[in-house]
């Protein structure tokens, strides 16, 4: 019997019991749809996070910060602004290093006062490291002492046209200096906005942020009356693992292991590996539902086998070989798997998009400061060819595997007994 | 003439629960090309068991069955399947596939043998014409009367040009008028086309239409007469 005839015969058997076939297929549809929806959503989430991170990070950078004790205790040493120079001299693989000083301050602009992170940094070096993100949308980044550079969301926090501060505006920066004796003193200086940064989006780790307010490091040193800095960003010559590890090790040694060195690339890698674990977990859950569907297929095929025992006897009396009977039953399982997988992929993809459109899972608001300056991550589901082909193949494989036993039993029926079966 | 079917000291024992039942207790039989043989006997005499054995649907406990000179107990499942393509079965309960039309039912054994679509379609129509059902070939079995269904079954049995036809109580489920028509059809096939016929029945009247009658009782052939 040729393949077309086998398929036609199998199909005619499925068609006879439409409702039953539809319900069996539904099991596969649900399983495949769950896999596709979950994985495409998770892939979309991962892509969003990764692009956001890559925007805020530079893969060639290291972030050096004082090491805190177990449980996040007070750091045992401080980093100083001059340490950047020390790191630059450490290895030929270091292009440049820049110290960053960060303090929460009040700023007063357009008769509004709010709290922001004031970041003191060497503008020239910072530009060199973050050449694609520390870029002005308006104005020029100049290194005069009273120059202030603001992030896009400080300029336009609610994205509704209400502008908080423009290039050329003066801003008052107020910092509360506290001493150990308990006295508090408000220090204020007036600067003017020389530049507004382009919108960056996403997260940052040491890099420029849409919520940042930047002042030159020299100004920060004198205003905050300290040389201690919070982090030092190191720009490497390349992002090879060897370079990253080598320089990280050298920096740790230089500071007697009292600092921690974070590689942006390593962070991205960790996040990716967390995501692949999450994907695995999600696929596993969805896979279970597909296995249940497989058991459903097996169940229905055994019922069908019993109903059709006599028919199998007839086919064998007419000279059909065992493997042809096997192929007929496997084809029935395969057709159910095929239909289930195809419909499941389409409905899973649809489901993921509906969920994304409704924003059910995309309300990831990241609050920054008291200014209600927030960012929202929107997730676009991504269906990779691997997931597409994998789901398709998995649906068919599960169906065929669970169809194997009933099909084998059908093929092994003895013609005399099958014909006598009532 | 060449023997189409030959049984030598054929024995078959079934286990009915834990009790062995000797359905055949040493049957010797030779059927030659062009014969019309009726096997007559009460139920339980072993005639259906004999039919299953010479139809290669079952293997004997002891003794040999030669079909076209081939010993069936030496064949594996695939070889038996191939052998059965050369045997035309007609069952008491017709055993048509309900979801297929009359024509598709007749085409089925030819599809199993791997004939092309055009060939089997043409032959199915010819065969349905021979049994007088050409105009009803697109009907499903449920839309046909018992007599018509049995005629479709006979057309199906003839599809692969079998060396012989095996009929198991072919009129058992048909009213007497239609039963006579079926038996006339079978006689005509034997007379005009030279088809070898082996028919199992418990109906004396039907058996008398055959050229040769075998009487069975308790697993043995007790009478073998030419009519």
GROMACS .gro file of N, CA, C and O in nm, chain B residues 129-223:
model
  380
  551UNK      N    1  -1.997  -0.420  -1.190
  551UNK     CA    2  -2.088  -0.446  -1.301
  551UNK      C    3  -2.121  -0.596  -1.307
  551UNK      O    4  -2.237  -0.635  -1.325
  552UNK      N    5  -2.018  -0.678  -1.288
  552UNK     CA    6  -2.039  -0.824  -1.288
  552UNK      C    7  -2.140  -0.864  -1.181
  552UNK      O    8  -2.229  -0.946  -1.205
  553UNK      N    9  -2.130  -0.806  -1.060
  553UNK     CA   10  -2.223  -0.843  -0.953
  553UNK      C   11  -2.352  -0.761  -0.959
  553UNK      O   12  -2.438  -0.772  -0.873
  554UNK      N   13  -2.363  -0.675  -1.061
  554UNK     CA   14  -2.486  -0.602  -1.086
  554UNK      C   15  -2.510  -0.484  -0.994
  554UNK      O   16  -2.623  -0.451  -0.961
  555UNK      N   17  -2.402  -0.416  -0.952
  555UNK     CA   18  -2.419  -0.304  -0.858
  555UNK      C   19  -2.351  -0.177  -0.907
  555UNK      O   20  -2.324  -0.087  -0.829
  556UNK      N   21  -2.326  -0.170  -1.040
  556UNK     CA   22  -2.248  -0.057  -1.089
  556UNK      C   23  -2.316   0.076  -1.056
  556UNK      O   24  -2.251   0.173  -1.019
  557UNK      N   25  -2.449   0.075  -1.068
  557UNK     CA   26  -2.519   0.203  -1.048
  557UNK      C   27  -2.524   0.246  -0.901
  557UNK      O   28  -2.554   0.361  -0.870
  558UNK      N   29  -2.489   0.154  -0.811
  558UNK     CA   30  -2.492   0.190  -0.668
  558UNK      C   31  -2.353   0.196  -0.608
  558UNK      O   32  -2.335   0.189  -0.486
  559UNK      N   33  -2.251   0.211  -0.694
  559UNK     CA   34  -2.114   0.197  -0.644
  559UNK      C   35  -2.071   0.311  -0.552
  559UNK      O   36  -1.976   0.296  -0.476
  560UNK      N   37  -2.141   0.426  -0.558
  560UNK     CA   38  -2.099   0.535  -0.470
  560UNK      C   39  -2.176   0.539  -0.339
  560UNK      O   40  -2.169   0.636  -0.265
  561UNK      N   41  -2.249   0.430  -0.312
  561UNK     CA   42  -2.322   0.422  -0.186
  561UNK      C   43  -2.236   0.356  -0.080
  561UNK      O   44  -2.154   0.270  -0.109
  562UNK      N   45  -2.260   0.397   0.043
  562UNK     CA   46  -2.190   0.332   0.154
  562UNK      C   47  -2.267   0.207   0.196
  562UNK      O   48  -2.388   0.198   0.171
  563UNK      N   49  -2.200   0.111   0.262
  563UNK     CA   50  -2.266  -0.014   0.300
  563UNK      C   51  -2.398   0.006   0.373
  563UNK      O   52  -2.493  -0.068   0.348
  564UNK      N   53  -2.406   0.108   0.459
  564UNK     CA   54  -2.530   0.128   0.535
  564UNK      C   55  -2.646   0.166   0.444
  564UNK      O   56  -2.762   0.155   0.484
  565UNK      N   57  -2.614   0.212   0.323
  565UNK     CA   58  -2.721   0.250   0.230
  565UNK      C   59  -2.758   0.135   0.136
  565UNK      O   60  -2.835   0.154   0.043
  566UNK      N   61  -2.699   0.017   0.162
  566UNK     CA   62  -2.725  -0.099   0.075
  566UNK      C   63  -2.796  -0.208   0.155
  566UNK      O   64  -2.778  -0.218   0.277
  567UNK      N   65  -2.875  -0.289   0.084
  567UNK     CA   66  -2.942  -0.401   0.152
  567UNK      C   67  -2.840  -0.512   0.179
  567UNK      O   68  -2.728  -0.508   0.128
  568UNK      N   69  -2.880  -0.609   0.259
  568UNK     CA   70  -2.789  -0.719   0.293
  568UNK      C   71  -2.738  -0.791   0.169
  568UNK      O   72  -2.620  -0.819   0.155
  569UNK      N   73  -2.830  -0.820   0.076
  569UNK     CA   74  -2.792  -0.888  -0.048
  569UNK      C   75  -2.693  -0.806  -0.128
  569UNK      O   76  -2.595  -0.858  -0.182
  570UNK      N   77  -2.720  -0.675  -0.134
  570UNK     CA   78  -2.631  -0.587  -0.209
  570UNK      C   79  -2.492  -0.582  -0.144
  570UNK      O   80  -2.390  -0.585  -0.213
  571UNK      N   81  -2.492  -0.575  -0.010
  571UNK     CA   82  -2.365  -0.571   0.060
  571UNK      C   83  -2.283  -0.696   0.031
  571UNK      O   84  -2.163  -0.690   0.010
  572UNK      N   85  -2.354  -0.812   0.029
  572UNK     CA   86  -2.281  -0.936   0.005
  572UNK      C   87  -2.228  -0.940  -0.139
  572UNK      O   88  -2.121  -0.993  -0.163
  573UNK      N   89  -2.301  -0.878  -0.231
  573UNK     CA   90  -2.253  -0.875  -0.369
  573UNK      C   91  -2.128  -0.785  -0.379
  573UNK      O   92  -2.034  -0.815  -0.452
  574UNK      N   93  -2.128  -0.675  -0.300
  574UNK     CA   94  -2.008  -0.590  -0.295
  574UNK      C   95  -1.891  -0.672  -0.239
  574UNK      O   96  -1.779  -0.668  -0.291
  575UNK      N   97  -1.922  -0.750  -0.135
  575UNK     CA   98  -1.816  -0.831  -0.073
  575UNK      C   99  -1.760  -0.932  -0.172
  575UNK      O  100  -1.639  -0.957  -0.174
  576UNK      N  101  -1.847  -0.988  -0.257
  576UNK     CA  102  -1.799  -1.084  -0.357
  576UNK      C  103  -1.712  -1.012  -0.461
  576UNK      O  104  -1.605  -1.061  -0.497
  577UNK      N  105  -1.756  -0.893  -0.501
  577UNK     CA  106  -1.675  -0.814  -0.595
  577UNK      C  107  -1.538  -0.786  -0.534
  577UNK      O  108  -1.435  -0.795  -0.600
  578UNK      N  109  -1.538  -0.752  -0.404
  578UNK     CA  110  -1.412  -0.723  -0.336
  578UNK      C  111  -1.323  -0.848  -0.332
  578UNK      O  112  -1.203  -0.840  -0.354
  579UNK      N  113  -1.387  -0.965  -0.307
  579UNK     CA  114  -1.310  -1.089  -0.299
  579UNK      C  115  -1.244  -1.123  -0.432
  579UNK      O  116  -1.138  -1.183  -0.437
  580UNK      N  117  -1.308  -1.078  -0.543
  580UNK     CA  118  -1.255  -1.110  -0.675
  580UNK      C  119  -1.147  -1.012  -0.721
  580UNK      O  120  -1.080  -1.034  -0.822
  581UNK      N  121  -1.130  -0.901  -0.645
  581UNK     CA  122  -1.050  -0.788  -0.692
  581UNK      C  123  -0.909  -0.829  -0.736
  581UNK      O  124  -0.862  -0.786  -0.841
  582UNK      N  125  -0.841  -0.910  -0.657
  582UNK     CA  126  -0.702  -0.941  -0.690
  582UNK      C  127  -0.685  -1.071  -0.770
  582UNK      O  128  -0.579  -1.133  -0.765
  583UNK      N  129  -0.790  -1.105  -0.849
  583UNK     CA  130  -0.785  -1.229  -0.926
  583UNK      C  131  -0.739  -1.348  -0.842
  583UNK      O  132  -0.636  -1.409  -0.869
  584UNK      N  133  -0.814  -1.382  -0.737
  584UNK     CA  134  -0.767  -1.485  -0.644
  584UNK      C  135  -0.766  -1.623  -0.708
  584UNK      O  136  -0.840  -1.648  -0.803
  585UNK      N  137  -0.681  -1.714  -0.652
  585UNK     CA  138  -0.682  -1.850  -0.705
  585UNK      C  139  -0.808  -1.924  -0.659
  585UNK      O  140  -0.849  -2.019  -0.722
  586UNK      N  141  -0.867  -1.882  -0.548
  586UNK     CA  142  -0.997  -1.939  -0.509
  586UNK      C  143  -1.073  -1.843  -0.418
  586UNK      O  144  -1.015  -1.753  -0.358
  587UNK      N  145  -1.206  -1.863  -0.412
  587UNK     CA  146  -1.292  -1.784  -0.324
  587UNK      C  147  -1.330  -1.869  -0.204
  587UNK      O  148  -1.364  -1.985  -0.219
  588UNK      N  149  -1.323  -1.808  -0.085
  588UNK     CA  150  -1.368  -1.876   0.036
  588UNK      C  151  -1.493  -1.806   0.084
  588UNK      O  152  -1.490  -1.686   0.113
  589UNK      N  153  -1.605  -1.877   0.091
  589UNK     CA  154  -1.728  -1.815   0.137
  589UNK      C  155  -1.771  -1.879   0.268
  589UNK      O  156  -1.788  -2.000   0.276
  590UNK      N  157  -1.782  -1.794   0.371
  590UNK     CA  158  -1.819  -1.844   0.504
  590UNK      C  159  -1.964  -1.807   0.531
  590UNK      O  160  -1.994  -1.691   0.558
  591UNK      N  161  -2.056  -1.904   0.521
  591UNK     CA  162  -2.199  -1.879   0.540
  591UNK      C  163  -2.243  -1.752   0.466
  591UNK      O  164  -2.295  -1.659   0.526
  592UNK      N  165  -2.223  -1.747   0.335
  592UNK     CA  166  -2.244  -1.620   0.263
  592UNK      C  167  -2.388  -1.573   0.264
  592UNK      O  168  -2.413  -1.455   0.243
  593UNK      N  169  -2.482  -1.663   0.290
  593UNK     CA  170  -2.622  -1.622   0.287
  593UNK      C  171  -2.683  -1.622   0.426
  593UNK      O  172  -2.804  -1.608   0.442
  594UNK      N  173  -2.600  -1.639   0.527
  594UNK     CA  174  -2.649  -1.649   0.664
  594UNK      C  175  -2.727  -1.528   0.713
  594UNK      O  176  -2.810  -1.540   0.801
  595UNK      N  177  -2.699  -1.413   0.656
  595UNK     CA  178  -2.766  -1.292   0.701
  595UNK      C  179  -2.853  -1.230   0.593
  595UNK      O  180  -2.877  -1.109   0.595
  596UNK      N  181  -2.896  -1.309   0.501
  596UNK     CA  182  -2.971  -1.257   0.387
  596UNK      C  183  -3.102  -1.334   0.375
  596UNK      O  184  -3.106  -1.455   0.401
  597UNK      N  185  -3.209  -1.265   0.335
  597UNK     CA  186  -3.337  -1.335   0.317
  597UNK      C  187  -3.325  -1.435   0.201
  597UNK      O  188  -3.235  -1.426   0.118
  598UNK      N  189  -3.417  -1.529   0.196
  598UNK     CA  190  -3.400  -1.643   0.106
  598UNK      C  191  -3.399  -1.604  -0.041
  598UNK      O  192  -3.327  -1.662  -0.122
  599UNK      N  193  -3.475  -1.501  -0.078
  599UNK     CA  194  -3.478  -1.460  -0.220
  599UNK      C  195  -3.340  -1.409  -0.262
  599UNK      O  196  -3.285  -1.452  -0.363
  600UNK      N  197  -3.286  -1.320  -0.178
  600UNK     CA  198  -3.153  -1.267  -0.207
  600UNK      C  199  -3.047  -1.374  -0.197
  600UNK      O  200  -2.948  -1.371  -0.269
  601UNK      N  201  -3.069  -1.469  -0.104
  601UNK     CA  202  -2.973  -1.578  -0.087
  601UNK      C  203  -2.962  -1.656  -0.218
  601UNK      O  204  -2.852  -1.692  -0.262
  602UNK      N  205  -3.075  -1.681  -0.284
  602UNK     CA  206  -3.073  -1.754  -0.411
  602UNK      C  207  -2.998  -1.676  -0.518
  602UNK      O  208  -2.923  -1.732  -0.597
  603UNK      N  209  -3.019  -1.546  -0.516
  603UNK     CA  210  -2.949  -1.462  -0.615
  603UNK      C  211  -2.798  -1.470  -0.595
  603UNK      O  212  -2.721  -1.478  -0.691
  604UNK      N  213  -2.757  -1.466  -0.465
  604UNK     CA  214  -2.613  -1.473  -0.434
  604UNK      C  215  -2.557  -1.606  -0.484
  604UNK      O  216  -2.452  -1.610  -0.549
  605UNK      N  217  -2.631  -1.713  -0.456
  605UNK     CA  218  -2.579  -1.845  -0.491
  605UNK      C  219  -2.573  -1.861  -0.644
  605UNK      O  220  -2.480  -1.921  -0.698
  606UNK      N  221  -2.671  -1.799  -0.713
  606UNK     CA  222  -2.667  -1.804  -0.860
  606UNK      C  223  -2.545  -1.729  -0.912
  606UNK      O  224  -2.479  -1.772  -1.008
  607UNK      N  225  -2.516  -1.615  -0.847
  607UNK     CA  226  -2.399  -1.536  -0.886
  607UNK      C  227  -2.272  -1.618  -0.869
  607UNK      O  228  -2.186  -1.622  -0.958
  608UNK      N  229  -2.262  -1.687  -0.756
  608UNK     CA  230  -2.144  -1.767  -0.728
  608UNK      C  231  -2.132  -1.879  -0.831
  608UNK      O  232  -2.023  -1.904  -0.885
  609UNK      N  233  -2.245  -1.943  -0.861
  609UNK     CA  234  -2.245  -2.051  -0.960
  609UNK      C  235  -2.198  -2.001  -1.096
  609UNK      O  236  -2.122  -2.066  -1.166
  610UNK      N  237  -2.249  -1.881  -1.131
  610UNK     CA  238  -2.214  -1.821  -1.260
  610UNK      C  239  -2.064  -1.794  -1.268
  610UNK      O  240  -1.999  -1.820  -1.369
  611UNK      N  241  -2.010  -1.741  -1.157
  611UNK     CA  242  -1.866  -1.711  -1.153
  611UNK      C  243  -1.786  -1.839  -1.174
  611UNK      O  244  -1.685  -1.841  -1.245
  612UNK      N  245  -1.833  -1.946  -1.112
  612UNK     CA  246  -1.764  -2.074  -1.122
  612UNK      C  247  -1.774  -2.130  -1.264
  612UNK      O  248  -1.674  -2.172  -1.323
  613UNK      N  249  -1.896  -2.121  -1.319
  613UNK     CA  250  -1.919  -2.182  -1.450
  613UNK      C  251  -1.855  -2.102  -1.562
  613UNK      O  252  -1.781  -2.157  -1.643
  614UNK      N  253  -1.879  -1.968  -1.562
  614UNK     CA  254  -1.832  -1.891  -1.678
  614UNK      C  255  -1.687  -1.843  -1.662
  614UNK      O  256  -1.614  -1.834  -1.759
  615UNK      N  257  -1.644  -1.810  -1.541
  615UNK     CA  258  -1.508  -1.757  -1.525
  615UNK      C  259  -1.411  -1.860  -1.468
  615UNK      O  260  -1.294  -1.832  -1.449
  616UNK      N  261  -1.464  -1.975  -1.434
  616UNK     CA  262  -1.377  -2.081  -1.384
  616UNK      C  263  -1.318  -2.053  -1.247
  616UNK      O  264  -1.211  -2.104  -1.213
  617UNK      N  265  -1.385  -1.969  -1.166
  617UNK     CA  266  -1.333  -1.936  -1.034
  617UNK      C  267  -1.355  -2.056  -0.940
  617UNK      O  268  -1.464  -2.110  -0.933
  618UNK      N  269  -1.248  -2.097  -0.870
  618UNK     CA  270  -1.260  -2.205  -0.773
  618UNK      C  271  -1.333  -2.155  -0.650
  618UNK      O  272  -1.303  -2.047  -0.600
  619UNK      N  273  -1.431  -2.232  -0.602
  619UNK     CA  274  -1.513  -2.185  -0.490
  619UNK      C  275  -1.511  -2.287  -0.377
  619UNK      O  276  -1.532  -2.406  -0.400
  620UNK      N  277  -1.485  -2.240  -0.256
  620UNK     CA  278  -1.503  -2.323  -0.137
  620UNK      C  279  -1.601  -2.251  -0.047
  620UNK      O  280  -1.574  -2.138  -0.005
  621UNK      N  281  -1.716  -2.314  -0.021
  621UNK     CA  282  -1.821  -2.246   0.053
  621UNK      C  283  -1.860  -2.327   0.177
  621UNK      O  284  -1.890  -2.445   0.167
  622UNK      N  285  -1.858  -2.259   0.291
  622UNK     CA  286  -1.900  -2.324   0.415
  622UNK      C  287  -2.045  -2.287   0.441
  622UNK      O  288  -2.082  -2.169   0.429
  623UNK      N  289  -2.128  -2.383   0.471
  623UNK     CA  290  -2.268  -2.353   0.500
  623UNK      C  291  -2.329  -2.462   0.589
  623UNK      O  292  -2.273  -2.570   0.602
  624UNK      N  293  -2.438  -2.429   0.653
  624UNK     CA  294  -2.509  -2.536   0.723
  624UNK      C  295  -2.645  -2.559   0.655
  624UNK      O  296  -2.728  -2.632   0.703
  625UNK      N  297  -2.662  -2.496   0.540
  625UNK     CA  298  -2.788  -2.501   0.467
  625UNK      C  299  -2.780  -2.606   0.356
  625UNK      O  300  -2.708  -2.590   0.257
  626UNK      N  301  -2.853  -2.713   0.374
  626UNK     CA  302  -2.851  -2.826   0.280
  626UNK      C  303  -2.887  -2.783   0.137
  626UNK      O  304  -2.825  -2.824   0.041
  627UNK      N  305  -2.987  -2.691   0.128
  627UNK     CA  306  -3.034  -2.645  -0.002
  627UNK      C  307  -2.923  -2.576  -0.082
  627UNK      O  308  -2.906  -2.596  -0.200
  628UNK      N  309  -2.848  -2.493  -0.009
  628UNK     CA  310  -2.738  -2.418  -0.070
  628UNK      C  311  -2.628  -2.513  -0.116
  628UNK      O  312  -2.575  -2.502  -0.226
  629UNK      N  313  -2.600  -2.611  -0.027
  629UNK     CA  314  -2.493  -2.705  -0.056
  629UNK      C  315  -2.524  -2.786  -0.182
  629UNK      O  316  -2.434  -2.821  -0.258
  630UNK      N  317  -2.653  -2.810  -0.204
  630UNK     CA  318  -2.690  -2.892  -0.318
  630UNK      C  319  -2.663  -2.821  -0.451
  630UNK      O  320  -2.661  -2.883  -0.557
  631UNK      N  321  -2.639  -2.690  -0.447
  631UNK     CA  322  -2.605  -2.616  -0.568
  631UNK      C  323  -2.460  -2.638  -0.610
  631UNK      O  324  -2.422  -2.610  -0.723
  632UNK      N  325  -2.377  -2.684  -0.514
  632UNK     CA  326  -2.235  -2.703  -0.543
  632UNK      C  327  -2.213  -2.832  -0.621
  632UNK      O  328  -2.300  -2.918  -0.627
  633UNK      N  329  -2.092  -2.844  -0.684
  633UNK     CA  330  -2.063  -2.965  -0.760
  633UNK      C  331  -2.020  -3.078  -0.668
  633UNK      O  332  -2.032  -3.194  -0.700
  634UNK      N  333  -1.962  -3.037  -0.554
  634UNK     CA  334  -1.909  -3.138  -0.463
  634UNK      C  335  -1.944  -3.096  -0.321
  634UNK      O  336  -1.936  -2.977  -0.288
  635UNK      N  337  -1.983  -3.191  -0.236
  635UNK     CA  338  -2.021  -3.159  -0.099
  635UNK      C  339  -1.939  -3.241   0.000
  635UNK      O  340  -1.924  -3.362  -0.016
  636UNK      N  341  -1.886  -3.167   0.099
  636UNK     CA  342  -1.813  -3.232   0.208
  636UNK      C  343  -1.901  -3.221   0.330
  636UNK      O  344  -1.949  -3.111   0.360
  637UNK      N  345  -1.920  -3.331   0.404
  637UNK     CA  346  -1.994  -3.320   0.529
  637UNK      C  347  -1.897  -3.335   0.644
  637UNK      O  348  -1.814  -3.426   0.644
  638UNK      N  349  -1.907  -3.244   0.742
  638UNK     CA  350  -1.816  -3.250   0.856
  638UNK      C  351  -1.895  -3.275   0.983
  638UNK      O  352  -2.009  -3.228   0.999
  639UNK      N  353  -1.831  -3.344   1.076
  639UNK     CA  354  -1.891  -3.368   1.207
  639UNK      C  355  -1.778  -3.389   1.308
  639UNK      O  356  -1.685  -3.465   1.283
  640UNK      N  357  -1.785  -3.318   1.416
  640UNK     CA  358  -1.688  -3.331   1.525
  640UNK      C  359  -1.542  -3.330   1.478
  640UNK      O  360  -1.460  -3.409   1.522
  641UNK      N  361  -1.513  -3.237   1.389
  641UNK     CA  362  -1.374  -3.217   1.351
  641UNK      C  363  -1.322  -3.314   1.248
  641UNK      O  364  -1.201  -3.321   1.224
  642UNK      N  365  -1.410  -3.388   1.186
  642UNK     CA  366  -1.367  -3.483   1.083
  642UNK      C  367  -1.457  -3.473   0.961
  642UNK      O  368  -1.574  -3.435   0.973
  643UNK      N  369  -1.402  -3.509   0.843
  643UNK     CA  370  -1.485  -3.515   0.723
  643UNK      C  371  -1.550  -3.653   0.720
  643UNK      O  372  -1.480  -3.754   0.725
  644UNK      N  373  -1.683  -3.653   0.722
  644UNK     CA  374  -1.751  -3.782   0.730
  644UNK      C  375  -1.808  -3.825   0.595
  644UNK      O  376  -1.846  -3.940   0.578
  645UNK      N  377  -1.817  -3.731   0.499
  645UNK     CA  378  -1.874  -3.767   0.369
  645UNK      C  379  -1.815  -3.673   0.265
  645UNK      O  380  -1.796  -3.554   0.293
   0.00000   0.00000   0.00000
